[in-house]
Each structure stands twice: as C-alpha cells, then as structure tokens.
XYZ file of C-alpha atoms in Angstrom:
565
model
C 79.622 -60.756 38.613
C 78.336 -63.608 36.469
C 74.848 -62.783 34.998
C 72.915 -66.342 35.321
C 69.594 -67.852 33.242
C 66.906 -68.646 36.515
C 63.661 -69.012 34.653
C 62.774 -71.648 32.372
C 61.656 -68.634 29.682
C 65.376 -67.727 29.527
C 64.866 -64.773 32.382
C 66.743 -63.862 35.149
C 64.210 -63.409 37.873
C 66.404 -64.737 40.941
C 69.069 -62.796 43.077
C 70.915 -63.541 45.763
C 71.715 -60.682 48.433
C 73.873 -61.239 50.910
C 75.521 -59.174 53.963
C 78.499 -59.684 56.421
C 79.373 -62.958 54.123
C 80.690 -63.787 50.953
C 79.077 -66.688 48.366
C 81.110 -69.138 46.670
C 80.278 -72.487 43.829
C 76.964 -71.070 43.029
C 74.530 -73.725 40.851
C 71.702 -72.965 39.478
C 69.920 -76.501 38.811
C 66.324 -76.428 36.178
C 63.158 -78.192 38.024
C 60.357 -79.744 36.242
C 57.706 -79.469 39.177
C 58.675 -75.031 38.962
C 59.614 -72.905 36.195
C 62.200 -71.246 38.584
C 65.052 -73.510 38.389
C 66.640 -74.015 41.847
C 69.691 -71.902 42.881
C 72.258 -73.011 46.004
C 75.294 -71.512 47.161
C 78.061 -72.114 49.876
C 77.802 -68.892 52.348
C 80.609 -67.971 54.322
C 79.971 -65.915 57.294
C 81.831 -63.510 58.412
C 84.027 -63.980 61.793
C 84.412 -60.280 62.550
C 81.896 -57.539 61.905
C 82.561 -54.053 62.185
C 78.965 -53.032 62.130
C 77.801 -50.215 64.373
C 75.369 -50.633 66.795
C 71.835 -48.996 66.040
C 72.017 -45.782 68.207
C 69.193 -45.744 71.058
C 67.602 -43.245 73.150
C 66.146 -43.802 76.630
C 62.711 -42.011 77.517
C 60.050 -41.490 80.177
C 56.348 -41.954 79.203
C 55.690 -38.936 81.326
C 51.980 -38.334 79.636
C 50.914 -40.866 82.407
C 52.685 -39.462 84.964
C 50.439 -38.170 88.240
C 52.260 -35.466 89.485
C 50.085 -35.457 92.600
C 50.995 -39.191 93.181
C 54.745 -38.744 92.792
C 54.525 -35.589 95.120
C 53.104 -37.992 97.671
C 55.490 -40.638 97.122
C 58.439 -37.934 97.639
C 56.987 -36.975 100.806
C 56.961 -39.915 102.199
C 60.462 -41.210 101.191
C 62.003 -38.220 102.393
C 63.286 -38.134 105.963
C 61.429 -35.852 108.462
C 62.145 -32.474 108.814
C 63.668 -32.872 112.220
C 66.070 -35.500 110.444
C 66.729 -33.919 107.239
C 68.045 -30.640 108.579
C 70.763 -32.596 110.760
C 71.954 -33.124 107.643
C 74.900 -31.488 106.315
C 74.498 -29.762 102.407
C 76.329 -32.865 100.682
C 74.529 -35.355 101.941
C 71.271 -33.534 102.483
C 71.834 -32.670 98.005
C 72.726 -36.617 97.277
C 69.599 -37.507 99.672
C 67.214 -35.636 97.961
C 68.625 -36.255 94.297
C 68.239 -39.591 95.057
C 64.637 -39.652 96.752
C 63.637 -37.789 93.585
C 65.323 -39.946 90.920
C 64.023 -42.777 92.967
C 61.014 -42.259 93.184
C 60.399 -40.881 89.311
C 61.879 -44.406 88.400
C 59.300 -45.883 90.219
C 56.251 -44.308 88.159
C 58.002 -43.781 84.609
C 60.814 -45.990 84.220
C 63.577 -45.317 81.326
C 62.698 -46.803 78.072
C 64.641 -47.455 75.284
C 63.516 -47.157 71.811
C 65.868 -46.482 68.668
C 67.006 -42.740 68.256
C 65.301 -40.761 65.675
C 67.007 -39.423 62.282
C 65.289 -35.774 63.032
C 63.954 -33.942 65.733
C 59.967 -34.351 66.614
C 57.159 -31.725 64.695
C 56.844 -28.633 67.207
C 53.537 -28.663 66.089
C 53.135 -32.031 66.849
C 51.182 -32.133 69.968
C 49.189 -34.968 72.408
C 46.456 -34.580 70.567
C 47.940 -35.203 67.178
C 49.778 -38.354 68.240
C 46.893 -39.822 69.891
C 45.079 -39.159 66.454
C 48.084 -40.487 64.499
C 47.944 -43.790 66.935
C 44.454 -44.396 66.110
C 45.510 -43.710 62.235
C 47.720 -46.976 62.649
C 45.868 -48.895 64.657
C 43.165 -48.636 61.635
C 45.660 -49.354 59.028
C 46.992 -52.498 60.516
C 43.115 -53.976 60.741
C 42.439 -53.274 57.472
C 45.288 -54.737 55.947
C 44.678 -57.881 58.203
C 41.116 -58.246 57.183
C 40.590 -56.506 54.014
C 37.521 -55.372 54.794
C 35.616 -52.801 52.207
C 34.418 -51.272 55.975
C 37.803 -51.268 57.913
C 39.600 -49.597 54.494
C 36.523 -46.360 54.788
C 37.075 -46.193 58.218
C 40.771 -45.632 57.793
C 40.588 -43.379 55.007
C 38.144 -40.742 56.657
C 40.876 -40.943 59.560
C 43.891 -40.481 57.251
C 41.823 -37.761 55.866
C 40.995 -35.988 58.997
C 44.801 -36.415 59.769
C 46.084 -34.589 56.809
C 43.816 -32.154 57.475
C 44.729 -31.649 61.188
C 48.182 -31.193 60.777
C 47.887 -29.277 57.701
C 46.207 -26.754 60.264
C 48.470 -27.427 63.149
C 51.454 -26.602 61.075
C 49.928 -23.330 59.458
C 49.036 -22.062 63.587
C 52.104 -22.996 64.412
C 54.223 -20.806 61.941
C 51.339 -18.213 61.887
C 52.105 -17.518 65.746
C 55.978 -17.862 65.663
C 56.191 -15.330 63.065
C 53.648 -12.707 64.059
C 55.206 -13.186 67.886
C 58.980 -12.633 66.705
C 60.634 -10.294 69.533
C 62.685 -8.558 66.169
C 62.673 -8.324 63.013
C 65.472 -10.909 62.194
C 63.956 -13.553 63.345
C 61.381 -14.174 60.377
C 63.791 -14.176 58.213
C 65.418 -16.922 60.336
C 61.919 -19.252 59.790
C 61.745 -18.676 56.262
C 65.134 -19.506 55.517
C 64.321 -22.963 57.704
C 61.101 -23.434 55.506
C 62.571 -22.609 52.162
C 65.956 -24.517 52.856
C 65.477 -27.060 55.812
C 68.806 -28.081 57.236
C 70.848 -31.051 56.175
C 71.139 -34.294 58.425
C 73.852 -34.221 60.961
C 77.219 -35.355 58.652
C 78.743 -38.758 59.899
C 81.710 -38.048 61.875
C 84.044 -40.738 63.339
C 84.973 -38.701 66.414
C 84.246 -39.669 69.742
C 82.986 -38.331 73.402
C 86.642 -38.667 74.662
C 88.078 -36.978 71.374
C 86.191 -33.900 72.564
C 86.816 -34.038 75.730
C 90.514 -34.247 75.351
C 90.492 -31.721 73.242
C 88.783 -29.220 75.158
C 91.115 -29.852 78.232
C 94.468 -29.698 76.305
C 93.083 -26.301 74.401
C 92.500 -24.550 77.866
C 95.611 -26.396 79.491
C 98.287 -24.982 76.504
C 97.120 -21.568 77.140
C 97.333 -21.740 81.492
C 100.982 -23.580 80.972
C 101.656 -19.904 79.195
C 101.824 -18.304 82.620
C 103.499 -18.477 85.821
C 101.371 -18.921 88.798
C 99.881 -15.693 90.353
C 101.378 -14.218 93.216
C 98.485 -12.782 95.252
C 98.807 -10.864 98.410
C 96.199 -11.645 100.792
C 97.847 -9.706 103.445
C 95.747 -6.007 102.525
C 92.974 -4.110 103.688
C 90.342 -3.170 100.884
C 89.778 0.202 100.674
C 86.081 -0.702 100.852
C 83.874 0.829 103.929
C 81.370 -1.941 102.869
C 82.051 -5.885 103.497
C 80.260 -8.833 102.544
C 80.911 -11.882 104.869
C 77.982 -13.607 104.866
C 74.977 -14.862 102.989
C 71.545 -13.957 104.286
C 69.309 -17.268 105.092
C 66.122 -17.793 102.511
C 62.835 -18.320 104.041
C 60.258 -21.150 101.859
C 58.493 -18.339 100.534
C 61.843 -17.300 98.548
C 63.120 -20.521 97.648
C 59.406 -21.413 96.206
C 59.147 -18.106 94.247
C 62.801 -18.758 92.991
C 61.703 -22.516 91.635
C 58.736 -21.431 89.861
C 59.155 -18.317 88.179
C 62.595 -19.339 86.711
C 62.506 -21.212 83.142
C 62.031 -24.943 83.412
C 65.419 -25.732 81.391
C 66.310 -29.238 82.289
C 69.527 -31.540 81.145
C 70.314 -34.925 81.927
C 71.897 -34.070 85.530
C 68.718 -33.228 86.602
C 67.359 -36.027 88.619
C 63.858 -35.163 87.199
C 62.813 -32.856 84.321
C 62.564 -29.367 85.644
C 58.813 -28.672 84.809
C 58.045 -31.962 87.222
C 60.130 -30.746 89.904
C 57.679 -27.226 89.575
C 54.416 -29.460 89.859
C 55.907 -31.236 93.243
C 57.608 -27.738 94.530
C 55.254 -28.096 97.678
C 56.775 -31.687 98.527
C 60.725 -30.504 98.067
C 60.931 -26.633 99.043
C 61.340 -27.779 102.686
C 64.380 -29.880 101.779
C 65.150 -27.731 98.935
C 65.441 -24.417 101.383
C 67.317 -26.439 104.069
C 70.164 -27.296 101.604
C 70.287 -23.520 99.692
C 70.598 -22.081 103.730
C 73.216 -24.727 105.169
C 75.460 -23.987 101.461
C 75.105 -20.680 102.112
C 75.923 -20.555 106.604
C 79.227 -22.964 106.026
C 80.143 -21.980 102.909
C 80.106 -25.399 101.226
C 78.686 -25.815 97.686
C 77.381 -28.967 96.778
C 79.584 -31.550 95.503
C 77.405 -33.355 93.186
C 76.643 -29.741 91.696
C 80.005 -29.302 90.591
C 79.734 -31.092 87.168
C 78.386 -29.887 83.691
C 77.785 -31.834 80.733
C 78.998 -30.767 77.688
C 77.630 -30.714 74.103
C 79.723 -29.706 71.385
C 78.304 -28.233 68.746
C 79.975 -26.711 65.265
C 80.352 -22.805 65.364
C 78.911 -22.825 61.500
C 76.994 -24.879 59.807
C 79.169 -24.495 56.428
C 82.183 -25.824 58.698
C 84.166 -29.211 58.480
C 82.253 -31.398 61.255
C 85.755 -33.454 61.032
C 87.710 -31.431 62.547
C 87.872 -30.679 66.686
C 89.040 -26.912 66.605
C 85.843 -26.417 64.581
C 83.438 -27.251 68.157
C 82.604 -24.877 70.346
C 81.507 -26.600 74.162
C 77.903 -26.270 75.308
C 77.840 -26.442 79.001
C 74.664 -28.018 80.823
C 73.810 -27.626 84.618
C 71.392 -28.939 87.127
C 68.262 -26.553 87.375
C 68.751 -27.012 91.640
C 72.417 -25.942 91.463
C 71.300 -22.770 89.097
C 68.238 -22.177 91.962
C 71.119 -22.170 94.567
C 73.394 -20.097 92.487
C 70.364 -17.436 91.708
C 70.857 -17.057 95.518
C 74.274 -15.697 95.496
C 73.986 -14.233 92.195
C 71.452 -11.926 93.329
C 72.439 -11.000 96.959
C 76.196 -10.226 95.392
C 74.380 -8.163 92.651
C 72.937 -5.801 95.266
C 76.474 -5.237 96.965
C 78.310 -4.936 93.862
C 76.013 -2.305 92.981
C 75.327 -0.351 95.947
C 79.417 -0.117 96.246
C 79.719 0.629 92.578
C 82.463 -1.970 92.042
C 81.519 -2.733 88.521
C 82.541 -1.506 85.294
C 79.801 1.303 84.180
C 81.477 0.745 80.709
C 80.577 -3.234 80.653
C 77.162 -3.978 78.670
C 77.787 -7.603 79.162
C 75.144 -9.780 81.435
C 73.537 -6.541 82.542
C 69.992 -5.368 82.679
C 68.899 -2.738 79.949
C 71.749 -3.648 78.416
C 72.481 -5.602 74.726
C 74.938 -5.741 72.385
C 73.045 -3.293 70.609
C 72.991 -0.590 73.265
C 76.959 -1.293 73.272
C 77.255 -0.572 69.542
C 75.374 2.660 69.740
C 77.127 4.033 72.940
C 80.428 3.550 70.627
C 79.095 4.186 67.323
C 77.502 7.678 68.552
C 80.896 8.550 70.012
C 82.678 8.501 67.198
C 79.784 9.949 65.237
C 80.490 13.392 67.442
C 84.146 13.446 66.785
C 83.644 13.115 63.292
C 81.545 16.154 63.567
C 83.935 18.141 65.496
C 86.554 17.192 62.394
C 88.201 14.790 64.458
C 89.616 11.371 63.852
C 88.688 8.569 65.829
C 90.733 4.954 66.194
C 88.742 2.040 67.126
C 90.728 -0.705 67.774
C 88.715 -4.441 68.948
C 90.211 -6.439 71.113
C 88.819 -10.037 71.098
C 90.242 -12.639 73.539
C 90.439 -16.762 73.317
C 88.125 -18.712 75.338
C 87.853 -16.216 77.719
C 85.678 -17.926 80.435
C 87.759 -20.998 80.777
C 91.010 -19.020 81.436
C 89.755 -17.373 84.524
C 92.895 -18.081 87.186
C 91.010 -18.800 90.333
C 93.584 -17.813 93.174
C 93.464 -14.281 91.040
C 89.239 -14.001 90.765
C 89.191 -14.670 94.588
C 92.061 -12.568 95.437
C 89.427 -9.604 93.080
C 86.469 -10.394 94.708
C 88.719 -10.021 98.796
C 89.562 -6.609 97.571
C 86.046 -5.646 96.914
C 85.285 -6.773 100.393
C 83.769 -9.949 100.178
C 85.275 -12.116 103.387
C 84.263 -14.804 105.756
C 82.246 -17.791 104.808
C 80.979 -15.722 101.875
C 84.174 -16.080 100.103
C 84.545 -19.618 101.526
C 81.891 -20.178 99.493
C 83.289 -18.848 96.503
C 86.272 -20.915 96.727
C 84.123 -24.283 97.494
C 82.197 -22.939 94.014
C 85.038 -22.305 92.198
C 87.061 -25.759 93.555
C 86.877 -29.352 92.492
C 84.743 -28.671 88.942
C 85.040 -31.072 86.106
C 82.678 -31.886 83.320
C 81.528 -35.348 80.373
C 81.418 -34.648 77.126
C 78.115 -36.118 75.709
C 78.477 -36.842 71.778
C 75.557 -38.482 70.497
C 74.892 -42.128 72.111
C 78.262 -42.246 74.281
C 79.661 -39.961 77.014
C 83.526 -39.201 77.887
C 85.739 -39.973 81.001
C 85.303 -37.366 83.399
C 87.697 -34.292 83.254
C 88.796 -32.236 85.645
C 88.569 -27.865 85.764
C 91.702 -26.186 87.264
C 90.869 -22.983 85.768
C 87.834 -20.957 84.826
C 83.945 -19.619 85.528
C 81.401 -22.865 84.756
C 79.937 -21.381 81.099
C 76.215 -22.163 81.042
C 75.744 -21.067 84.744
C 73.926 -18.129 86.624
C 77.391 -16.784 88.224
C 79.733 -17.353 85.892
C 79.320 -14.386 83.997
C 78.865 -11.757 86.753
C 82.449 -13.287 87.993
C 84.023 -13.126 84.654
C 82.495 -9.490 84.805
C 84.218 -8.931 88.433
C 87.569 -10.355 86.895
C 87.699 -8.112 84.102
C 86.608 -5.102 86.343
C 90.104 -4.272 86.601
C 91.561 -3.183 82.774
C 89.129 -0.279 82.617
C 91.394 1.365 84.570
C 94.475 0.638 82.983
C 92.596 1.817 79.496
C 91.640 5.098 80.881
C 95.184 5.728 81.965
C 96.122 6.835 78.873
C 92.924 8.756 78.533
C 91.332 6.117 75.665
C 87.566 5.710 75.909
C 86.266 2.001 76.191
C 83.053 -0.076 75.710
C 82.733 -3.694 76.680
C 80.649 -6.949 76.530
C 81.447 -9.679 78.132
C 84.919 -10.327 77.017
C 85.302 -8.030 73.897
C 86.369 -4.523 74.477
C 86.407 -1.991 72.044
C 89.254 1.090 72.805
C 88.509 4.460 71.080
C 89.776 7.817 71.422
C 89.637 10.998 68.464
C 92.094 13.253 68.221
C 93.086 16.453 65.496
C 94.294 14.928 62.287
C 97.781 16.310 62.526
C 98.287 15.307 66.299
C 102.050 13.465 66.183
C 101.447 11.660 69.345
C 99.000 9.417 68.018
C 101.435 6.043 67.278
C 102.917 6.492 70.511
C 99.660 6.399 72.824
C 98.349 3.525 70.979
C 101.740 1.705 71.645
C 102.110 2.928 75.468
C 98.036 1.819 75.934
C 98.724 -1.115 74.218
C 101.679 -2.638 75.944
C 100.141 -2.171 79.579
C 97.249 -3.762 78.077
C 99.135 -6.794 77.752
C 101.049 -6.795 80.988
C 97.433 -6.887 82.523
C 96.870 -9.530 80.066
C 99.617 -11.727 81.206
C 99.107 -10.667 84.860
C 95.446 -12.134 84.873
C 96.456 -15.588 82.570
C 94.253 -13.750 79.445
C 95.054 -14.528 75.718
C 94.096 -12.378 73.134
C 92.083 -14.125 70.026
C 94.998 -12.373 67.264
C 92.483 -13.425 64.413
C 89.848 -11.574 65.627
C 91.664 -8.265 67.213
C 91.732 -5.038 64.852
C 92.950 -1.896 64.816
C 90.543 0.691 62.269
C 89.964 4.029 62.447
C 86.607 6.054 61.392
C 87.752 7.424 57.964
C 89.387 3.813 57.181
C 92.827 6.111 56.600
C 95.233 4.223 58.730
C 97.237 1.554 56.504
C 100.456 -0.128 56.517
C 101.957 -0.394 52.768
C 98.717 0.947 51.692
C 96.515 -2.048 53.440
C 94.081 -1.840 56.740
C 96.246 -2.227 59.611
C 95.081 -4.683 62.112
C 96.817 -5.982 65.030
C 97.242 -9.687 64.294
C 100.713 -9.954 65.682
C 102.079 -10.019 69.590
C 101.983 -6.203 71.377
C 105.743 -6.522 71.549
C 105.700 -5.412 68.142
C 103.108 -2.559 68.330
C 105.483 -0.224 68.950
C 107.742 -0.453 65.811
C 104.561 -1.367 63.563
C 102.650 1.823 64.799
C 105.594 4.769 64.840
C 107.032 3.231 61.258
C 104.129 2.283 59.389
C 101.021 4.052 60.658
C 100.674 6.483 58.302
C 97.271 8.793 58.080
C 96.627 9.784 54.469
C-alpha cells in the first residue's frame, strides 16, 4: 500500500475504500480552485460475489389484530356444520388449517424485516416500545430542525425512558427471582447477569447437513437389527380391552384448548394464544375432527410432521461439529389437543389394569428425577446399615426415543389389550412421520421416520414408557432391584461382603439384559453406562470398573477382574 500526499499542506486527508472490487493507476492530481488535490482511480468490479445474503425474519403485527373480527371472519369462511361434518378427518384438518391461515393472512399479513443479532428485552413490553417510538420520532425532528424546543422535548423523553426501563428491568428480575420454583434457579439468573452469553458462533453448516445427519445416526443403529418377528396370533392375558376411543363433547374439547399452555411453532397455522381468543368460532370444527380421528382410527396427515431445531448439548462445545446437536422437535398445538385425547383416555386403562412399570419415575405424576434418586439412594442407604454391599450399575441408552421399532410397540400395546380401531389408530399415529430441519434462515428437504415415538409430543413418552414396560421383568429375574426414568435405569442389589456369587449374577442379569436389548432394536449409550458399587471397592487393576465395553465380555471381565477389597 502506497502512502500518498492529498492536501496541499503535505497531509494525507483522502482514502479510498473500496468493496467487492479492486483499484488500479491511481493519480492524485493538485487543484488550484481546492486545497484537496483531486484523486481518480480505475475500479474493477467484481464478476462473482460470494457475499451472504442479510438474514430476514418474517412477522405479524399482531398488536392490531381484533381477535373478535378474525373470529367472525373464521365463522363465516368455514363451511356449515351440516357440511363440515361430512367431512372426513384429513380433509376436515387441511380445511380448517387453511380457513385459519387464510383468514389470519388477511388481517396481519407476514412481514419481513432483517433478523435481529439478540433476542428482544423480556422486560420490554407495549408500553415501552410505544414510549421508545415516540423517543425516535422526537430525535429525528430535532435533528431536522435544530430547534432549542424540539432538542428539550426530546431530552425529558430520553430521560423518562432511561428511567422507565431502568425500573422495568429491576421488576422484572425482582419477580423472576423471588418466584423461582427452586433454589437453582437464581443462581441460573445471576450467572446470566454477571456473564451474559456469547453471540451464536458462525457455523457454515446447513438445514440439510442436520437433517442428514440425524437420519443416518438413527438409520446405522436400526440396520443393527433384523426385523422383529411379532406374533399377532395370541390372546392377552388381559380381562380388560380397549377397542375404542370414547367421542368428546364441545365442552371437553373447549376445556382441553384453553387450559393447556399456548406453546406455538411455525406449523401452527396461527399462534396458539389467537387460536384461544377465537376457541368459540373453531371448537365446533375442532371437536368434529378430534371425534372422526378417534371413530376410524385415522390421524391426521398434515399432523404427522415436526420441525426440528438443533441446538448444541453445551455451550462450551464445538458448534462445528454435527454429533455435537441434539434435535428439538416442534408440533402443532391442534395435533398435541388431539393427542391429549388419547393420552389421557389410555392413561386411565393403563392404570386401572396396572400395566405400567411401578418402578418407572419417568413422565409420571408426583414423580421427578429427584423422587427417583431418593427411592435408590435410600435403598442402598439401608443395606449399608445392615453391613451390606450394594452394586449400582447405570445403564444409559443412545437416542432412545428414535429407536422405538414400531411393528414391536404395537405388537406391546395388542398384548395389553388395546384392539380395534383404537390400535388402528395407533398405527395411523405411528405411520407415515417425517420431519424439516429449521437452521436459522433456511429449512431442509423433508425426511422421512421409519422408526421411533415423535420427541416433543404428548404420547410419545407414555409409549416409550409402554415399550420399555417389559425389561423390569427380565431385571427382577435375577432378583436385582431397579429404578427408572424415562430411558435410564439404574440396577441395584446388596449382598454380604463375602458372597462368591456376586460376578456371576451380574454377568447372568447382564447378558439377558442385552438379548432384550437386541430383541426390542435398543442400543446402549457405552460412554455413559457404569458399573459402581456403594463403598467404591469394586476395581479392575486397581481402577473403577465401568462397563464401557459390549455384554459379551461381562462375563470374563466380572469373574477375573472384579475383585472387592
């Protein structure tokens, strides 16, 4: 870079800045009517630009929405009653999805605007935007007019600003830390306050690089296994059956829309908390879909995709790398309503039969993860009393939920006695599922779900809990206690210190552990899985012996090398 003379005074007070093109026979030439001498230069431009596109976001102005005007507008674009339940549930779903997409479209049309660097202010409400509107609008006429008047008027507002969100932001963090459910989370908001979180890295990976990724992870483990074998030629040893769904009246289906949290995700044909302020306008519809799903055992097709976010599993992680992403599923509010359905009339037969696992804190009322650490932890406190010794060994499996084998899950749930078009509804659920990878300002080709409960909905995890009902008993078998949630288990059992058979129970338990494994297309997470015992006395060449290797090898690894000190 040549450093050139461009004032008369022997100065350089002229640049040249250039982008996307290059500069070539630059003269600087002295004037005698200026005393900045003239400067030209040949620009090429550029033929091919990599630049990125500014990322946008598309929004609603729903502030000036009239909820009472849309509701009317629904109404009347909907087809009668007397039509609308001729319908049958797929096109009865599309027609209202559309009517209310439609119809929000026609009040608060998408905007676009460019996408913001950080989230909004929590504490930023209507109130403070409308001031902080009226903060701008003051600026820009003062510095048009340069009035002594305009520039008081828009300090006192600046002033009253600071001081408004000065308060807003104290009330804010005043009420989310004196309303924290536990003590934890305090801690949580001063660590945000003291050290705020870094902008999202840069990261040259795409939608479809996620969504390829998540497919191929779930497809290497399913190509693992044979396909199942399942008889469907037995009679359940249940005296109770369920073959049918009972029929909602609009009482139900209204109670079910607006009690439930208004979580909403870009599915949705209109945010959630909208669809609450119209309820009256689409429970007719709404409760003439939910019954015909539930009498012909069809779910909704356009129900049958999720959206997926990926987000990093810690923050200190590489955000370069794929296996470092865990997927965030999203799913329309209406299919969750409809799935609330089911979810709670299979609830009451599952219990009333007692066909769940007692020993399964996982998705369970009254229970938590810390009620499932006590119920082990005081276990092994008593046998430590009684002078016993107690192994705990952790079993931790890989991607659990997407593995479900669904010929297998609906096999489990015939055996418990659900039949008919209940379980043809189970199988429409379960059938035809796929999901989009959203990553930032782009979304991925759609993939398809051959295996696997959809994460982020109502029934996936009572399912999961259905197809894991079965293992308990193969644990308590060899007489091993067992505590579960969701898809870790924790096995346990104390016996006298100089009991011999010890090695040999954990390798028999063990081994039909993973046959059951293999039977139901499971993997165990080897990384995670651990063998310890309460005194911390069980070690292999004088280290902690864990069980990151295949069970094949248990049995060799346990009767040589388990050695209790």
């Amino acid at each position: 870079m040549s450093v050139t003379t461009t004032h008369k005074s022997g100065n350089q007070l002229d640049l040249i800045y250039t982008r996307y093109c290059s500069t070539a026979n630059t003269l600087v030439t002295p004037l005698h009517t200026s005393d900045h001498f003239l400067i030209t230069s040949d620009l090429t431009l550029a033929t091919d630009t990599t630049r990125t596109p500014p990322q946008v976001t598309f929004r609603r102005n729903l502030r000036t929405l009239s909820t009472s005007c849309l509701s009317s507008m629904v109404s009347s674009t909907l087809p009668p009653p007397s039509q609308f339940s001729a319908l049958d549930t797929n096109t009865a779903t599309d027609t209202l999805c559309s009517t209310l997409s439609a119809c929000l479209d026609n009040f608060c049309p998408l905007l676009s605007r460019p996408a913001r660097t950080t989230p909004a202010a929590p504490w930023l409400s209507d109130v403070l935007r409308e001031h902080r509107s009226r903060l701008r609008a003051a600026e820009r006429k003062w510095r048009k007019s340069h009035n002594p008047n305009d520039l008081s008027a828009y300090q006192s507002l600046l002033s009253s600003f600071s001081a408004d969100v000065s308060t807003a932001k104290s009330t804010y963090y005043h009420n989310k830390i004196n309303n924290c459910p536990d003590s934890r989370t305090p801690f949580k908001t001063f660590s945000s306050l003291l050290c705020p979180p870094p902008p999202p890295p840069t990261s040259t990976l795409t939608a479809d690089d996620f969504a390829t990724f998540f497919i191929n992870k779930t497809r290497t483990i399913s190509d693992q296994f044979s396909t199942p074998h399942t008889d469907t030629n037995f009679t359940t040893a249940n005296t109770h059956t369920l073959s049918s769904f009972s029929p909602l009246m609009e009482t139900d289906v209204s109670k079910l829309i607006i009690s439930n949290h208004p979580t909403t995700c870009p599915l949705d044909p209109i945010p959630t908390h909208i669809l609450q302020a119209i309820s009256t306008s689409v429970i007719p519809a709404l409760t003439h879909i939910i019954n015909t799903s539930l009498h012909t055992g069809t779910f909704p097709t356009a129900f049958k995709q999720a959206r997926v976010i990926p987000m990093l599993k810690k923050p200190t992680l590489n955000p370069a790398l794929l296996e470092n992403y865990r997927p965030v599923s999203l799913l329309p509010f209406i299919a969750k309503t409809l799935e609330r359905v089911v979810f709670n009339q299979l609830s009451i037969f599952l219990a009333q039969n007692h066909l769940l696992d007692i020993n399964q804190s996982g998705f369970k009322s009254g229970h938590s993860t810390e009620t499932a650490l006590l119920s082990v932890t005081e276990a092994l406190r008593l046998a430590r009393a009684a002078s016993k010794s107690s192994v705990l060994i952790l079993l931790d499996l890989s991607a659990a939920f997407d593995k479900v084998n669904h010929q297998i899950l609906l096999s489990t749930l015939m055996k418990m006695g659900i039949s008919g078009t209940a379980l043809q509804w189970f199988k429409s659920y379960l059938s035809g599922r796929s999901f989009k990878v959203a990553w930032r300002s782009e979304v991925s080709e759609s993939q398809l779900l051959a295996t696997g409960v959809p994460q982020g909905s109502v029934l996936g995890p009572l399912l999961f809990s259905i197809y894991m009902s079965s293992l308990g008993s193969v644990i308590r078998k060899h007489a091993f206690s067992y505590h579960c949630y969701a898809d870790d288990t924790q096995l346990f059992f104390s016996f006298h210190p100089d009991d011999p058979t010890v090695p040999a129970r954990i390798t028999a338990c063990l081994t039909d552990i993973s046959g059951w494994m293999k039977e139901h297309h499971l993997q165990l997470n080897l990384a995670k899985t651990e063998l310890i015992d309460s005194q911390e006395s069980w070690s292999c060449d004088g280290q902690p012996v864990n069980l990151h290797r295949p069970y094949c090898c248990y049995s060799s690894i346990l009767q040589i090398c388990l050695v209790q000190h």
